[in-house]
PDB file of C-alpha atoms in Angstrom:
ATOM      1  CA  UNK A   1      96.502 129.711 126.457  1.00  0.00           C
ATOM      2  CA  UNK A   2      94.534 132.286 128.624  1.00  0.00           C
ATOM      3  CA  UNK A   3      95.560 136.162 129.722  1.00  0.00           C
ATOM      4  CA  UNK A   4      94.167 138.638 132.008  1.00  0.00           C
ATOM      5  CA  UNK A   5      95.629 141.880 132.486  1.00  0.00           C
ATOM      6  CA  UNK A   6      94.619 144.439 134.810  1.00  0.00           C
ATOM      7  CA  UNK A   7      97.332 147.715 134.253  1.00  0.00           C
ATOM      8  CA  UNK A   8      97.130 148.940 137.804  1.00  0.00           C
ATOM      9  CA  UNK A   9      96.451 145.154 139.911  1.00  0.00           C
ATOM     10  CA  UNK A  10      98.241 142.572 138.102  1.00  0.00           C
ATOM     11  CA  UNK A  11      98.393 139.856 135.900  1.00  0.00           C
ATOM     12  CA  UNK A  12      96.687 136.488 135.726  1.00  0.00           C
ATOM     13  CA  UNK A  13      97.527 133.672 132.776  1.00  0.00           C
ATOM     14  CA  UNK A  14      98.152 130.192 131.941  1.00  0.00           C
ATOM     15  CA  UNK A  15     100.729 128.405 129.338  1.00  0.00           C
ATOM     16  CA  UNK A  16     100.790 124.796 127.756  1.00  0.00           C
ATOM     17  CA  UNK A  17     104.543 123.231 127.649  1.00  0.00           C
ATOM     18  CA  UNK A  18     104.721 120.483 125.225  1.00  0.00           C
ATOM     19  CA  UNK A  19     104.314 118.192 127.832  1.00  0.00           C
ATOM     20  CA  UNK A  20     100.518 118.322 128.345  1.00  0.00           C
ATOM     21  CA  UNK A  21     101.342 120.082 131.721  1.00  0.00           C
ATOM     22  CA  UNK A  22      99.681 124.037 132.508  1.00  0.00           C
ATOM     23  CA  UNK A  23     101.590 126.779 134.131  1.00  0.00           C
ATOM     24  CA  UNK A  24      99.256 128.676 135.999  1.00  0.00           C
ATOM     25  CA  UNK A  25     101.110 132.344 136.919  1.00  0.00           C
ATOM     26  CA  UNK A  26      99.398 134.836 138.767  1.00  0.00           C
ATOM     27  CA  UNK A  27     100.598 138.255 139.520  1.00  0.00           C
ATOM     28  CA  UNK A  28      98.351 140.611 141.521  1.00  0.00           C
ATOM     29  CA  UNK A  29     100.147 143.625 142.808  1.00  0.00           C
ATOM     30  CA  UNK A  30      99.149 146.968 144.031  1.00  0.00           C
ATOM     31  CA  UNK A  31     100.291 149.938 143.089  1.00  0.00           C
ATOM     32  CA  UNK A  32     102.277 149.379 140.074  1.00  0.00           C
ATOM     33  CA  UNK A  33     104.989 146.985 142.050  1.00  0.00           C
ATOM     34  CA  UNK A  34     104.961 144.062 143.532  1.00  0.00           C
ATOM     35  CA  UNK A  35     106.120 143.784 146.831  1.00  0.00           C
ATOM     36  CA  UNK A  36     107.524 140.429 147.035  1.00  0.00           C
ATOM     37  CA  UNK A  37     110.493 139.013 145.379  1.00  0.00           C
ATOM     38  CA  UNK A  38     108.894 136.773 142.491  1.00  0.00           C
ATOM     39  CA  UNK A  39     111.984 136.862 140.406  1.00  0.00           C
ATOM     40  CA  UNK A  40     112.833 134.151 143.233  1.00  0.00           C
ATOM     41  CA  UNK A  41     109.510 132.497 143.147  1.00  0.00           C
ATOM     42  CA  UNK A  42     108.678 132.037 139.459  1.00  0.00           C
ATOM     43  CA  UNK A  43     111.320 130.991 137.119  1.00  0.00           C
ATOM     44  CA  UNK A  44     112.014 134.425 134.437  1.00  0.00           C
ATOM     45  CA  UNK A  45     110.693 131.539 131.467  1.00  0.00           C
ATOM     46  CA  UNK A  46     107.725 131.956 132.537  1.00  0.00           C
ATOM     47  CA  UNK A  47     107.549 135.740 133.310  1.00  0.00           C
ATOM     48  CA  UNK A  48     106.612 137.902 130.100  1.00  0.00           C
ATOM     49  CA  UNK A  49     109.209 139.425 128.432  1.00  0.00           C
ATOM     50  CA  UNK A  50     110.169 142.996 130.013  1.00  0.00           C
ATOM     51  CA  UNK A  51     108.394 142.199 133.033  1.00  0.00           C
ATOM     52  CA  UNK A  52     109.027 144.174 136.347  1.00  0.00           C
ATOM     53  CA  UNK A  53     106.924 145.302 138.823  1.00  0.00           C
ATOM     54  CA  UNK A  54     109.838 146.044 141.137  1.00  0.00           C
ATOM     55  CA  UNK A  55     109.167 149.027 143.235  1.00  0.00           C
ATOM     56  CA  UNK A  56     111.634 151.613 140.782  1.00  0.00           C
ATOM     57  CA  UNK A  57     109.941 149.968 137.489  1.00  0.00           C
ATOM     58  CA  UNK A  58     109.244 153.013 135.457  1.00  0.00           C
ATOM     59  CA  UNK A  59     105.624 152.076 134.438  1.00  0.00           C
ATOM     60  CA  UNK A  60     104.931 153.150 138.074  1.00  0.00           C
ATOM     61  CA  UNK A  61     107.494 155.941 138.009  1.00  0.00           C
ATOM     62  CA  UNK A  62     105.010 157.202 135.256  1.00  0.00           C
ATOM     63  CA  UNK A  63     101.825 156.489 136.853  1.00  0.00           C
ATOM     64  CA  UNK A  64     102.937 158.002 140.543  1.00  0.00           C
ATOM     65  CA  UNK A  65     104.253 161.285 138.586  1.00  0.00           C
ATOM     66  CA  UNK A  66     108.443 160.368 139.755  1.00  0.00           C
TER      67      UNK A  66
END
Protein backbone atom coordinates (compact mmCIF):
# COMPACT_ATOMS: atom_id res chain seq x y z
CA UNK A 1 0.00 0.00 0.00
CA UNK A 2 2.54 2.69 1.22
CA UNK A 3 6.69 2.52 1.41
CA UNK A 4 9.29 4.65 2.83
CA UNK A 5 12.78 3.86 2.62
CA UNK A 6 15.54 5.64 4.10
CA UNK A 7 19.09 3.48 3.03
CA UNK A 8 21.02 4.43 6.11
CA UNK A 9 17.76 4.76 9.02
CA UNK A 10 15.25 2.30 8.13
CA UNK A 11 12.20 1.35 6.71
CA UNK A 12 8.60 2.40 7.22
CA UNK A 13 5.42 0.65 5.18
CA UNK A 14 2.04 -0.68 5.33
CA UNK A 15 0.27 -3.90 3.55
CA UNK A 16 -3.51 -4.82 2.95
CA UNK A 17 -4.26 -8.75 3.65
CA UNK A 18 -7.39 -9.77 2.03
CA UNK A 19 -9.06 -9.37 5.07
CA UNK A 20 -9.60 -5.57 5.13
CA UNK A 21 -6.98 -5.55 8.01
CA UNK A 22 -3.38 -3.14 7.59
CA UNK A 23 -0.01 -4.28 8.66
CA UNK A 24 1.75 -1.39 9.73
CA UNK A 25 5.83 -2.43 9.89
CA UNK A 26 8.28 -0.05 10.85
CA UNK A 27 11.95 -0.52 10.84
CA UNK A 28 14.19 2.38 11.92
CA UNK A 29 17.72 1.35 12.59
CA UNK A 30 20.98 3.08 12.81
CA UNK A 31 23.82 2.33 11.28
CA UNK A 32 23.01 -0.16 8.73
CA UNK A 33 21.73 -2.90 11.53
CA UNK A 34 19.28 -3.15 13.69
CA UNK A 35 20.00 -3.82 17.06
CA UNK A 36 17.14 -5.73 18.25
CA UNK A 37 16.02 -9.12 17.34
CA UNK A 38 12.90 -8.39 14.96
CA UNK A 39 13.14 -11.70 13.26
CA UNK A 40 11.38 -12.56 16.75
CA UNK A 41 9.11 -9.62 16.73
CA UNK A 42 7.66 -9.46 13.22
CA UNK A 43 6.67 -12.57 11.51
CA UNK A 44 9.47 -13.06 8.14
CA UNK A 45 5.77 -12.73 5.87
CA UNK A 46 5.81 -9.60 6.48
CA UNK A 47 9.55 -8.67 6.25
CA UNK A 48 10.69 -7.88 2.51
CA UNK A 49 12.29 -10.40 0.80
CA UNK A 50 16.24 -10.48 1.52
CA UNK A 51 15.81 -8.42 4.44
CA UNK A 52 18.58 -8.19 7.19
CA UNK A 53 19.79 -5.57 9.06
CA UNK A 54 21.61 -7.92 11.41
CA UNK A 55 24.80 -6.44 12.60
CA UNK A 56 27.20 -8.77 9.85
CA UNK A 57 24.54 -7.91 6.92
CA UNK A 58 26.83 -7.02 4.12
CA UNK A 59 24.97 -3.82 2.99
CA UNK A 60 26.68 -2.40 6.14
CA UNK A 61 29.85 -4.43 5.65
CA UNK A 62 29.91 -2.21 2.42
CA UNK A 63 28.95 1.01 3.79
CA UNK A 64 31.46 0.75 7.07
CA UNK A 65 34.41 -0.27 4.50
CA UNK A 66 34.65 -4.32 6.31
Amino acid sequence: MAIEVDPDHGLIYALGEENNQIIYVELIFCNYFYDIDYQDEIDIQYLPIGFDATPDNEYRQKRLNR
